[in-house]
Amino acid sequence: MQIWPGRPYPLGATFDGTGTNFALFSEVAERVELCLLDADGSETRVDLPEVDAFVWHGYVPALQPGQRYGFRVHGPYEPSEGHRCNPAKLLLDPYAKAIDGQVDGDPSLFSYRFGAEGERNDDDSAGHTMTSVVVNPFFDWGHDRPPRHEYHDSVIYEAHVRGLTQLHPAVPEELRGTYSAIGHPAIIEHLTSLGVTAVELMPVHQFVIDPGLVDQGLSNYWGYNTIGFFAPHNGYAAFPEAGQQVQEFKSMVKALHEAGIEVILDVVYNHTAEGNHLGPTLGFRGIDNANYYRLVDDDPTHYFDTTGTGNSLLMRSPHVLQLIMDSLRYWVQEMHVDGFRFDLAATLARQFHEVDRLSAFFDIVQQDPVISQVKLIAEPWDLGDGGYQVGGFPPLWSEWNGKYRDTVRDFWRGEPSTLGEFASRLSGSSDLYEHTGRRPIASVNFITAHDGFTLADLVSYNEKHNEANGEGNRDGESHNRSWNCGVEGATSDRKVLALRARQQRNFLTTLMLSQGVPMISHGDELGRTQQGNNNVYCQDSPLSWVDWDLDPQRSSLLDFTRMLVRLRREHPVLRRRRFFAGAAEHGGESELRDIAWLTPAGEHMEESAWHADQARAVSVFLNGEAIAEPDPRGEEIIDDSFLVLFNAQAHPMSFTLPPEGYGPTWTVLVNTGARSGLGAPVEAGASFEVAARSVVLLTRPPVAETLSAEGEGPVAKASANARTARRRRA
């Protein structure tokens, strides 16, 4: 076979229209073979002829997209020194744009003999492992443009490619569970009618399905087992032949963009699917183990693991940093995605042992002209010491706010002494983010996510029920902050069912009225259940899929969610870009009066009231005439004002509406505890009964022009103060 010297960059396989350039980094390699595989499994090997700065490269003229390939790396096999090269193992290209097949668990995949860990295994892994595929990079994007929704306007929808679409009756059966299904008009219509602005797809980078799970009739459903940081997972492709999953993924993104929906990817850059020292050799381990993985300092046979998966990538290696940044740029520039959610992001901050928010990775992201301009969301924890870092990420980043989730759950299940923190979370968590110069958009607020109970299960189960996972119900989180409303699991008790429905409405209402960026877990708007399983990582089955067969109660919940999202979209006071001036811890107020916290008696909350054990009721005034921030055109923002009455008590509460200075008449807009009375007027100072465990939202139009700024009305004063603040900024 003819092979030319080629070029050392870009890394990976690059088709230029007449041939393909191959480039692979390995500092430890002594020789690298490019292996080209035919459809019948036959293999042609040719040495990469050049090496520059530890990048081995060559160019094969006339080699076309669709070609399957791999590498064999010759070099030291010395596990005690951190080296695990073995040319008997066919290796994936770390930069492969598409990957074919799956691993089958054959012993040849491992570098040691089973039962004799110290004995090297030279069995050939070809035929039992995955292969890289040369792809055609050309695609007709037409007039595709990123929607670029502002963070404060965003509503994120966390979704699983298969789970969201596998049972949808309007999606053709042959497309269900694929990228094509996500881009299907039926799915897009659901997303647009719901009002979400972005889908956050659970891992779509190529991942390994553990043969051990397959043997048990299970699967690596969630996909947090990445092996290809550039390749769309082939299991989600309706047309996976010859690398066509790349084209299919791009078509999905294009369709979502046309509907105004952004695509955010849940990415796993903290570890790979090769696991610990007993794992298979699939790519990185056999290419340059010590450069890709963090090894134990005084025992490089073993891996330093802060992820709970067996290994962690070496974040102080420039080659690992290059790999991650090249991958991120590829997905933005070539695949047109709009942002990323980083799994176990605290691991990315570990250059050494401790978490350092100023580590090299964050420095590189900060200065990158491409990645710094897309949405960056951290899961701000890992399993290592000091790994819980909510509020600890740099200003460019938003975070999954785990404290929001925990506090809101505790408040609505009736835990004592939660009212003060509940107020902080509702108003944007300034106590976590403001000290670093961040704004409410730093907080991605969520009640549920893929990991844990669904919303319906959160109000239906006190305990996890994970028996289907085959681990004796030992897996998954045991402290769920859930409440079953009096009966564990399924019931026909109408009172219990009504309470559960009300609690779901309470959670959704709280989420949509909170400052920050709301995130909905797929199917929560439909009352999706996992039958109490809070860890469906291995359940690729109806247990984890969204059920689209809706009864009247689930249809009602969907309509209610749509209404809440629309309400948030229409009112800027519910999605402010800046913190309340009075959003100090425990709901403090300011001269601006942009927010006020009131007791059920209509009086201002005193400090002692926030700490009372049984304080589970409060009202909050959101002043739409004191937003004190201009819109993008620099024009003054004036909105309706809102009064929210929260009652987490187990009995009804009588709330006294604030005096006329806050507005003469209010209108009931939302009542999670009653279907009647919506649209009814309520006069200032009147009493209003709020049902047990429910929320009432009242609204009124701007009234500042009818109240004298010299009078007693706090609204009028706030409006004048807000205009002064805006003039000062101008």
PDB file of N, CA and C in Angstrom, residues 209-289:
ATOM      1  N   ILE A 209     -20.815  -0.565  26.139  1.00  0.00           N
ATOM      2  CA  ILE A 209     -21.863  -1.300  26.846  1.00  0.00           C
ATOM      3  C   ILE A 209     -21.203  -2.503  27.506  1.00  0.00           C
ATOM      4  N   ASP A 210     -21.172  -2.507  28.827  1.00  0.00           N
ATOM      5  CA  ASP A 210     -20.432  -3.532  29.557  1.00  0.00           C
ATOM      6  C   ASP A 210     -20.976  -4.927  29.258  1.00  0.00           C
ATOM      7  N   PRO A 211     -20.127  -5.820  28.783  1.00  0.00           N
ATOM      8  CA  PRO A 211     -20.588  -7.191  28.528  1.00  0.00           C
ATOM      9  C   PRO A 211     -21.181  -7.859  29.765  1.00  0.00           C
ATOM     10  N   GLY A 212     -20.656  -7.506  30.949  1.00  0.00           N
ATOM     11  CA  GLY A 212     -21.196  -8.087  32.175  1.00  0.00           C
ATOM     12  C   GLY A 212     -22.651  -7.734  32.390  1.00  0.00           C
ATOM     13  N   LEU A 213     -23.029  -6.491  32.053  1.00  0.00           N
ATOM     14  CA  LEU A 213     -24.428  -6.096  32.157  1.00  0.00           C
ATOM     15  C   LEU A 213     -25.273  -6.803  31.107  1.00  0.00           C
ATOM     16  N   VAL A 214     -24.720  -6.924  29.891  1.00  0.00           N
ATOM     17  CA  VAL A 214     -25.446  -7.602  28.813  1.00  0.00           C
ATOM     18  C   VAL A 214     -25.744  -9.047  29.199  1.00  0.00           C
ATOM     19  N   ASP A 215     -24.782  -9.714  29.831  1.00  0.00           N
ATOM     20  CA  ASP A 215     -24.975 -11.105  30.268  1.00  0.00           C
ATOM     21  C   ASP A 215     -26.130 -11.231  31.257  1.00  0.00           C
ATOM     22  N   GLN A 216     -26.418 -10.134  31.985  1.00  0.00           N
ATOM     23  CA  GLN A 216     -27.522 -10.148  32.946  1.00  0.00           C
ATOM     24  C   GLN A 216     -28.835  -9.662  32.334  1.00  0.00           C
ATOM     25  N   GLY A 217     -28.812  -9.417  31.023  1.00  0.00           N
ATOM     26  CA  GLY A 217     -30.000  -8.894  30.369  1.00  0.00           C
ATOM     27  C   GLY A 217     -30.196  -7.407  30.602  1.00  0.00           C
ATOM     28  N   LEU A 218     -29.114  -6.716  30.990  1.00  0.00           N
ATOM     29  CA  LEU A 218     -29.160  -5.289  31.266  1.00  0.00           C
ATOM     30  C   LEU A 218     -28.298  -4.540  30.256  1.00  0.00           C
ATOM     31  N   SER A 219     -28.128  -3.236  30.456  1.00  0.00           N
ATOM     32  CA  SER A 219     -27.375  -2.436  29.499  1.00  0.00           C
ATOM     33  C   SER A 219     -26.782  -1.232  30.202  1.00  0.00           C
ATOM     34  N   ASN A 220     -25.752  -0.638  29.600  1.00  0.00           N
ATOM     35  CA  ASN A 220     -25.237   0.632  30.109  1.00  0.00           C
ATOM     36  C   ASN A 220     -26.106   1.737  29.521  1.00  0.00           C
ATOM     37  N   TYR A 221     -27.306   1.884  30.073  1.00  0.00           N
ATOM     38  CA  TYR A 221     -28.333   2.735  29.477  1.00  0.00           C
ATOM     39  C   TYR A 221     -27.968   4.211  29.508  1.00  0.00           C
ATOM     40  N   TRP A 222     -27.463   4.691  30.636  1.00  0.00           N
ATOM     41  CA  TRP A 222     -27.178   6.123  30.743  1.00  0.00           C
ATOM     42  C   TRP A 222     -26.037   6.560  29.834  1.00  0.00           C
ATOM     43  N   GLY A 223     -25.035   5.713  29.658  1.00  0.00           N
ATOM     44  CA  GLY A 223     -23.957   6.037  28.737  1.00  0.00           C
ATOM     45  C   GLY A 223     -22.774   6.779  29.332  1.00  0.00           C
ATOM     46  N   TYR A 224     -22.642   6.776  30.659  1.00  0.00           N
ATOM     47  CA  TYR A 224     -21.498   7.459  31.279  1.00  0.00           C
ATOM     48  C   TYR A 224     -20.278   6.538  31.285  1.00  0.00           C
ATOM     49  N   ASN A 225     -19.896   6.090  30.112  1.00  0.00           N
ATOM     50  CA  ASN A 225     -18.811   5.115  29.968  1.00  0.00           C
ATOM     51  C   ASN A 225     -18.102   5.385  28.639  1.00  0.00           C
ATOM     52  N   THR A 226     -17.677   6.628  28.456  1.00  0.00           N
ATOM     53  CA  THR A 226     -17.197   7.114  27.165  1.00  0.00           C
ATOM     54  C   THR A 226     -15.901   6.442  26.736  1.00  0.00           C
ATOM     55  N   ILE A 227     -15.806   6.189  25.418  1.00  0.00           N
ATOM     56  CA  ILE A 227     -14.548   5.717  24.825  1.00  0.00           C
ATOM     57  C   ILE A 227     -14.178   6.555  23.604  1.00  0.00           C
ATOM     58  N   GLY A 228     -15.137   7.315  23.051  1.00  0.00           N
ATOM     59  CA  GLY A 228     -14.863   8.140  21.869  1.00  0.00           C
ATOM     60  C   GLY A 228     -15.381   9.548  22.050  1.00  0.00           C
ATOM     61  N   PHE A 229     -14.480  10.500  22.266  1.00  0.00           N
ATOM     62  CA  PHE A 229     -14.875  11.868  22.588  1.00  0.00           C
ATOM     63  C   PHE A 229     -15.270  12.692  21.365  1.00  0.00           C
ATOM     64  N   PHE A 230     -15.140  12.131  20.173  1.00  0.00           N
ATOM     65  CA  PHE A 230     -15.511  12.841  18.942  1.00  0.00           C
ATOM     66  C   PHE A 230     -16.645  12.133  18.197  1.00  0.00           C
ATOM     67  N   ALA A 231     -17.010  10.945  18.598  1.00  0.00           N
ATOM     68  CA  ALA A 231     -17.907  10.100  17.810  1.00  0.00           C
ATOM     69  C   ALA A 231     -19.305  10.030  18.409  1.00  0.00           C
ATOM     70  N   PRO A 232     -20.365  10.320  17.636  1.00  0.00           N
ATOM     71  CA  PRO A 232     -21.722  10.087  18.122  1.00  0.00           C
ATOM     72  C   PRO A 232     -21.945   8.593  18.354  1.00  0.00           C
ATOM     73  N   HIS A 233     -22.565   8.256  19.466  1.00  0.00           N
ATOM     74  CA  HIS A 233     -22.775   6.854  19.814  1.00  0.00           C
ATOM     75  C   HIS A 233     -23.523   6.123  18.704  1.00  0.00           C
ATOM     76  N   ASN A 234     -22.936   5.015  18.224  1.00  0.00           N
ATOM     77  CA  ASN A 234     -23.528   4.326  17.078  1.00  0.00           C
ATOM     78  C   ASN A 234     -24.839   3.624  17.414  1.00  0.00           C
ATOM     79  N   GLY A 235     -25.072   3.331  18.704  1.00  0.00           N
ATOM     80  CA  GLY A 235     -26.312   2.674  19.097  1.00  0.00           C
ATOM     81  C   GLY A 235     -27.537   3.557  18.981  1.00  0.00           C
ATOM     82  N   TYR A 236     -27.341   4.869  18.820  1.00  0.00           N
ATOM     83  CA  TYR A 236     -28.458   5.797  18.670  1.00  0.00           C
ATOM     84  C   TYR A 236     -28.672   6.203  17.214  1.00  0.00           C
ATOM     85  N   ALA A 237     -28.042   5.511  16.303  1.00  0.00           N
ATOM     86  CA  ALA A 237     -28.147   5.860  14.883  1.00  0.00           C
ATOM     87  C   ALA A 237     -29.139   4.932  14.190  1.00  0.00           C
ATOM     88  N   ALA A 238     -30.075   5.507  13.468  1.00  0.00           N
ATOM     89  CA  ALA A 238     -30.973   4.706  12.645  1.00  0.00           C
ATOM     90  C   ALA A 238     -30.243   4.180  11.423  1.00  0.00           C
ATOM     91  N   PHE A 239     -29.172   4.895  11.024  1.00  0.00           N
ATOM     92  CA  PHE A 239     -28.411   4.533   9.824  1.00  0.00           C
ATOM     93  C   PHE A 239     -26.914   4.547  10.166  1.00  0.00           C
ATOM     94  N   PRO A 240     -26.425   3.546  10.898  1.00  0.00           N
ATOM     95  CA  PRO A 240     -25.042   3.576  11.387  1.00  0.00           C
ATOM     96  C   PRO A 240     -24.005   3.134  10.367  1.00  0.00           C
ATOM     97  N   GLU A 241     -24.422   2.709   9.184  1.00  0.00           N
ATOM     98  CA  GLU A 241     -23.488   2.160   8.223  1.00  0.00           C
ATOM     99  C   GLU A 241     -22.466   3.208   7.785  1.00  0.00           C
ATOM    100  N   ALA A 242     -21.217   2.797   7.718  1.00  0.00           N
ATOM    101  CA  ALA A 242     -20.124   3.605   7.156  1.00  0.00           C
ATOM    102  C   ALA A 242     -20.037   4.984   7.787  1.00  0.00           C
ATOM    103  N   GLY A 243     -20.294   5.038   9.081  1.00  0.00           N
ATOM    104  CA  GLY A 243     -20.146   6.305   9.773  1.00  0.00           C
ATOM    105  C   GLY A 243     -21.262   7.299   9.532  1.00  0.00           C
ATOM    106  N   GLN A 244     -22.429   6.833   9.049  1.00  0.00           N
ATOM    107  CA  GLN A 244     -23.527   7.757   8.734  1.00  0.00           C
ATOM    108  C   GLN A 244     -24.154   8.379   9.980  1.00  0.00           C
ATOM    109  N   GLN A 245     -23.773   7.883  11.176  1.00  0.00           N
ATOM    110  CA  GLN A 245     -24.316   8.489  12.388  1.00  0.00           C
ATOM    111  C   GLN A 245     -23.913   9.951  12.521  1.00  0.00           C
ATOM    112  N   VAL A 246     -22.788  10.326  11.907  1.00  0.00           N
ATOM    113  CA  VAL A 246     -22.366  11.728  11.947  1.00  0.00           C
ATOM    114  C   VAL A 246     -23.363  12.592  11.177  1.00  0.00           C
ATOM    115  N   GLN A 247     -23.733  12.167   9.986  1.00  0.00           N
ATOM    116  CA  GLN A 247     -24.699  12.912   9.187  1.00  0.00           C
ATOM    117  C   GLN A 247     -26.057  12.950   9.877  1.00  0.00           C
ATOM    118  N   GLU A 248     -26.435  11.844  10.487  1.00  0.00           N
ATOM    119  CA  GLU A 248     -27.730  11.778  11.159  1.00  0.00           C
ATOM    120  C   GLU A 248     -27.760  12.722  12.364  1.00  0.00           C
ATOM    121  N   PHE A 249     -26.674  12.757  13.117  1.00  0.00           N
ATOM    122  CA  PHE A 249     -26.605  13.659  14.265  1.00  0.00           C
ATOM    123  C   PHE A 249     -26.721  15.113  13.802  1.00  0.00           C
ATOM    124  N   LYS A 250     -25.996  15.457  12.752  1.00  0.00           N
ATOM    125  CA  LYS A 250     -26.058  16.828  12.239  1.00  0.00           C
ATOM    126  C   LYS A 250     -27.476  17.173  11.779  1.00  0.00           C
ATOM    127  N   SER A 251     -28.157  16.239  11.159  1.00  0.00           N
ATOM    128  CA  SER A 251     -29.533  16.495  10.723  1.00  0.00           C
ATOM    129  C   SER A 251     -30.443  16.760  11.914  1.00  0.00           C
ATOM    130  N   MET A 252     -30.230  16.027  13.012  1.00  0.00           N
ATOM    131  CA  MET A 252     -31.006  16.255  14.233  1.00  0.00           C
ATOM    132  C   MET A 252     -30.782  17.669  14.760  1.00  0.00           C
ATOM    133  N   VAL A 253     -29.514  18.080  14.835  1.00  0.00           N
ATOM    134  CA  VAL A 253     -29.203  19.423  15.332  1.00  0.00           C
ATOM    135  C   VAL A 253     -29.843  20.482  14.439  1.00  0.00           C
ATOM    136  N   LYS A 254     -29.746  20.280  13.142  1.00  0.00           N
ATOM    137  CA  LYS A 254     -30.314  21.242  12.193  1.00  0.00           C
ATOM    138  C   LYS A 254     -31.821  21.377  12.389  1.00  0.00           C
ATOM    139  N   ALA A 255     -32.504  20.261  12.592  1.00  0.00           N
ATOM    140  CA  ALA A 255     -33.959  20.299  12.789  1.00  0.00           C
ATOM    141  C   ALA A 255     -34.325  21.004  14.090  1.00  0.00           C
ATOM    142  N   LEU A 256     -33.584  20.740  15.153  1.00  0.00           N
ATOM    143  CA  LEU A 256     -33.859  21.399  16.429  1.00  0.00           C
ATOM    144  C   LEU A 256     -33.589  22.894  16.336  1.00  0.00           C
ATOM    145  N   HIS A 257     -32.508  23.271  15.673  1.00  0.00           N
ATOM    146  CA  HIS A 257     -32.215  24.687  15.505  1.00  0.00           C
ATOM    147  C   HIS A 257     -33.311  25.394  14.721  1.00  0.00           C
ATOM    148  N   GLU A 258     -33.837  24.745  13.711  1.00  0.00           N
ATOM    149  CA  GLU A 258     -34.912  25.354  12.931  1.00  0.00           C
ATOM    150  C   GLU A 258     -36.131  25.645  13.801  1.00  0.00           C
ATOM    151  N   ALA A 259     -36.299  24.849  14.864  1.00  0.00           N
ATOM    152  CA  ALA A 259     -37.411  25.056  15.796  1.00  0.00           C
ATOM    153  C   ALA A 259     -37.027  25.992  16.937  1.00  0.00           C
ATOM    154  N   GLY A 260     -35.810  26.540  16.892  1.00  0.00           N
ATOM    155  CA  GLY A 260     -35.368  27.461  17.934  1.00  0.00           C
ATOM    156  C   GLY A 260     -34.905  26.783  19.202  1.00  0.00           C
ATOM    157  N   ILE A 261     -34.535  25.515  19.108  1.00  0.00           N
ATOM    158  CA  ILE A 261     -34.123  24.748  20.290  1.00  0.00           C
ATOM    159  C   ILE A 261     -32.626  24.479  20.232  1.00  0.00           C
ATOM    160  N   GLU A 262     -31.934  24.824  21.300  1.00  0.00           N
ATOM    161  CA  GLU A 262     -30.503  24.575  21.392  1.00  0.00           C
ATOM    162  C   GLU A 262     -30.235  23.131  21.778  1.00  0.00           C
ATOM    163  N   VAL A 263     -29.002  22.674  21.489  1.00  0.00           N
ATOM    164  CA  VAL A 263     -28.569  21.323  21.830  1.00  0.00           C
ATOM    165  C   VAL A 263     -27.372  21.428  22.770  1.00  0.00           C
ATOM    166  N   ILE A 264     -27.548  20.928  23.980  1.00  0.00           N
ATOM    167  CA  ILE A 264     -26.484  20.879  24.984  1.00  0.00           C
ATOM    168  C   ILE A 264     -26.142  19.412  25.213  1.00  0.00           C
ATOM    169  N   LEU A 265     -24.860  19.090  25.232  1.00  0.00           N
ATOM    170  CA  LEU A 265     -24.435  17.708  25.410  1.00  0.00           C
ATOM    171  C   LEU A 265     -23.921  17.477  26.823  1.00  0.00           C
ATOM    172  N   ASP A 266     -24.357  16.395  27.428  1.00  0.00           N
ATOM    173  CA  ASP A 266     -23.820  15.922  28.702  1.00  0.00           C
ATOM    174  C   ASP A 266     -22.544  15.147  28.370  1.00  0.00           C
ATOM    175  N   VAL A 267     -21.389  15.686  28.753  1.00  0.00           N
ATOM    176  CA  VAL A 267     -20.115  15.112  28.327  1.00  0.00           C
ATOM    177  C   VAL A 267     -19.331  14.570  29.513  1.00  0.00           C
ATOM    178  N   VAL A 268     -18.589  13.490  29.256  1.00  0.00           N
ATOM    179  CA  VAL A 268     -17.856  12.777  30.303  1.00  0.00           C
ATOM    180  C   VAL A 268     -16.371  12.817  29.957  1.00  0.00           C
ATOM    181  N   TYR A 269     -15.690  13.867  30.386  1.00  0.00           N
ATOM    182  CA  TYR A 269     -14.259  14.011  30.126  1.00  0.00           C
ATOM    183  C   TYR A 269     -13.422  13.657  31.356  1.00  0.00           C
ATOM    184  N   ASN A 270     -14.035  13.107  32.377  1.00  0.00           N
ATOM    185  CA  ASN A 270     -13.291  12.830  33.600  1.00  0.00           C
ATOM    186  C   ASN A 270     -12.683  11.436  33.640  1.00  0.00           C
ATOM    187  N   HIS A 271     -13.210  10.509  32.833  1.00  0.00           N
ATOM    188  CA  HIS A 271     -12.676   9.145  32.810  1.00  0.00           C
ATOM    189  C   HIS A 271     -13.030   8.509  31.473  1.00  0.00           C
ATOM    190  N   THR A 272     -12.553   7.284  31.252  1.00  0.00           N
ATOM    191  CA  THR A 272     -12.924   6.542  30.050  1.00  0.00           C
ATOM    192  C   THR A 272     -13.438   5.159  30.434  1.00  0.00           C
ATOM    193  N   ALA A 273     -13.904   4.432  29.445  1.00  0.00           N
ATOM    194  CA  ALA A 273     -14.496   3.121  29.661  1.00  0.00           C
ATOM    195  C   ALA A 273     -13.468   2.022  29.883  1.00  0.00           C
ATOM    196  N   GLU A 274     -12.172   2.354  29.864  1.00  0.00           N
ATOM    197  CA  GLU A 274     -11.168   1.301  30.063  1.00  0.00           C
ATOM    198  C   GLU A 274     -11.035   0.871  31.515  1.00  0.00           C
ATOM    199  N   GLY A 275     -11.615   1.638  32.434  1.00  0.00           N
ATOM    200  CA  GLY A 275     -11.657   1.210  33.823  1.00  0.00           C
ATOM    201  C   GLY A 275     -10.307   1.197  34.503  1.00  0.00           C
ATOM    202  N   ASN A 276     -10.196   0.376  35.554  1.00  0.00           N
ATOM    203  CA  ASN A 276      -8.964   0.330  36.343  1.00  0.00           C
ATOM    204  C   ASN A 276      -7.956  -0.630  35.715  1.00  0.00           C
ATOM    205  N   HIS A 277      -6.948  -1.037  36.499  1.00  0.00           N
ATOM    206  CA  HIS A 277      -5.871  -1.876  35.967  1.00  0.00           C
ATOM    207  C   HIS A 277      -6.358  -3.244  35.507  1.00  0.00           C
ATOM    208  N   LEU A 278      -7.592  -3.607  35.863  1.00  0.00           N
ATOM    209  CA  LEU A 278      -8.151  -4.885  35.430  1.00  0.00           C
ATOM    210  C   LEU A 278      -9.091  -4.727  34.235  1.00  0.00           C
ATOM    211  N   GLY A 279      -9.193  -3.517  33.709  1.00  0.00           N
ATOM    212  CA  GLY A 279     -10.104  -3.265  32.596  1.00  0.00           C
ATOM    213  C   GLY A 279      -9.511  -3.642  31.255  1.00  0.00           C
ATOM    214  N   PRO A 280     -10.309  -3.542  30.189  1.00  0.00           N
ATOM    215  CA  PRO A 280      -9.854  -3.906  28.843  1.00  0.00           C
ATOM    216  C   PRO A 280      -8.930  -2.843  28.260  1.00  0.00           C
ATOM    217  N   THR A 281      -8.142  -3.234  27.274  1.00  0.00           N
ATOM    218  CA  THR A 281      -7.294  -2.300  26.536  1.00  0.00           C
ATOM    219  C   THR A 281      -7.986  -2.013  25.208  1.00  0.00           C
ATOM    220  N   LEU A 282      -8.581  -0.822  25.111  1.00  0.00           N
ATOM    221  CA  LEU A 282      -9.381  -0.458  23.948  1.00  0.00           C
ATOM    222  C   LEU A 282      -8.761   0.661  23.127  1.00  0.00           C
ATOM    223  N   GLY A 283      -7.996   1.535  23.772  1.00  0.00           N
ATOM    224  CA  GLY A 283      -7.418   2.664  23.055  1.00  0.00           C
ATOM    225  C   GLY A 283      -6.354   3.358  23.871  1.00  0.00           C
ATOM    226  N   PHE A 284      -6.769   4.304  24.693  1.00  0.00           N
ATOM    227  CA  PHE A 284      -5.845   5.156  25.447  1.00  0.00           C
ATOM    228  C   PHE A 284      -4.796   4.360  26.216  1.00  0.00           C
ATOM    229  N   ARG A 285      -5.212   3.287  26.870  1.00  0.00           N
ATOM    230  CA  ARG A 285      -4.311   2.497  27.710  1.00  0.00           C
ATOM    231  C   ARG A 285      -3.157   1.927  26.891  1.00  0.00           C
ATOM    232  N   GLY A 286      -3.474   1.454  25.697  1.00  0.00           N
ATOM    233  CA  GLY A 286      -2.443   0.841  24.873  1.00  0.00           C
ATOM    234  C   GLY A 286      -1.644   1.830  24.049  1.00  0.00           C
ATOM    235  N   ILE A 287      -2.145   3.077  23.929  1.00  0.00           N
ATOM    236  CA  ILE A 287      -1.446   4.100  23.141  1.00  0.00           C
ATOM    237  C   ILE A 287      -0.377   4.784  23.973  1.00  0.00           C
ATOM    238  N   ASP A 288      -0.777   5.263  25.161  1.00  0.00           N
ATOM    239  CA  ASP A 288       0.188   5.920  26.058  1.00  0.00           C
ATOM    240  C   ASP A 288      -0.460   6.052  27.427  1.00  0.00           C
ATOM    241  N   ASN A 289      -0.477   4.979  28.156  1.00  0.00           N
ATOM    242  CA  ASN A 289      -1.192   4.889  29.425  1.00  0.00           C
ATOM    243  C   ASN A 289      -0.820   6.002  30.396  1.00  0.00           C
TER     244      ASN A 289
END
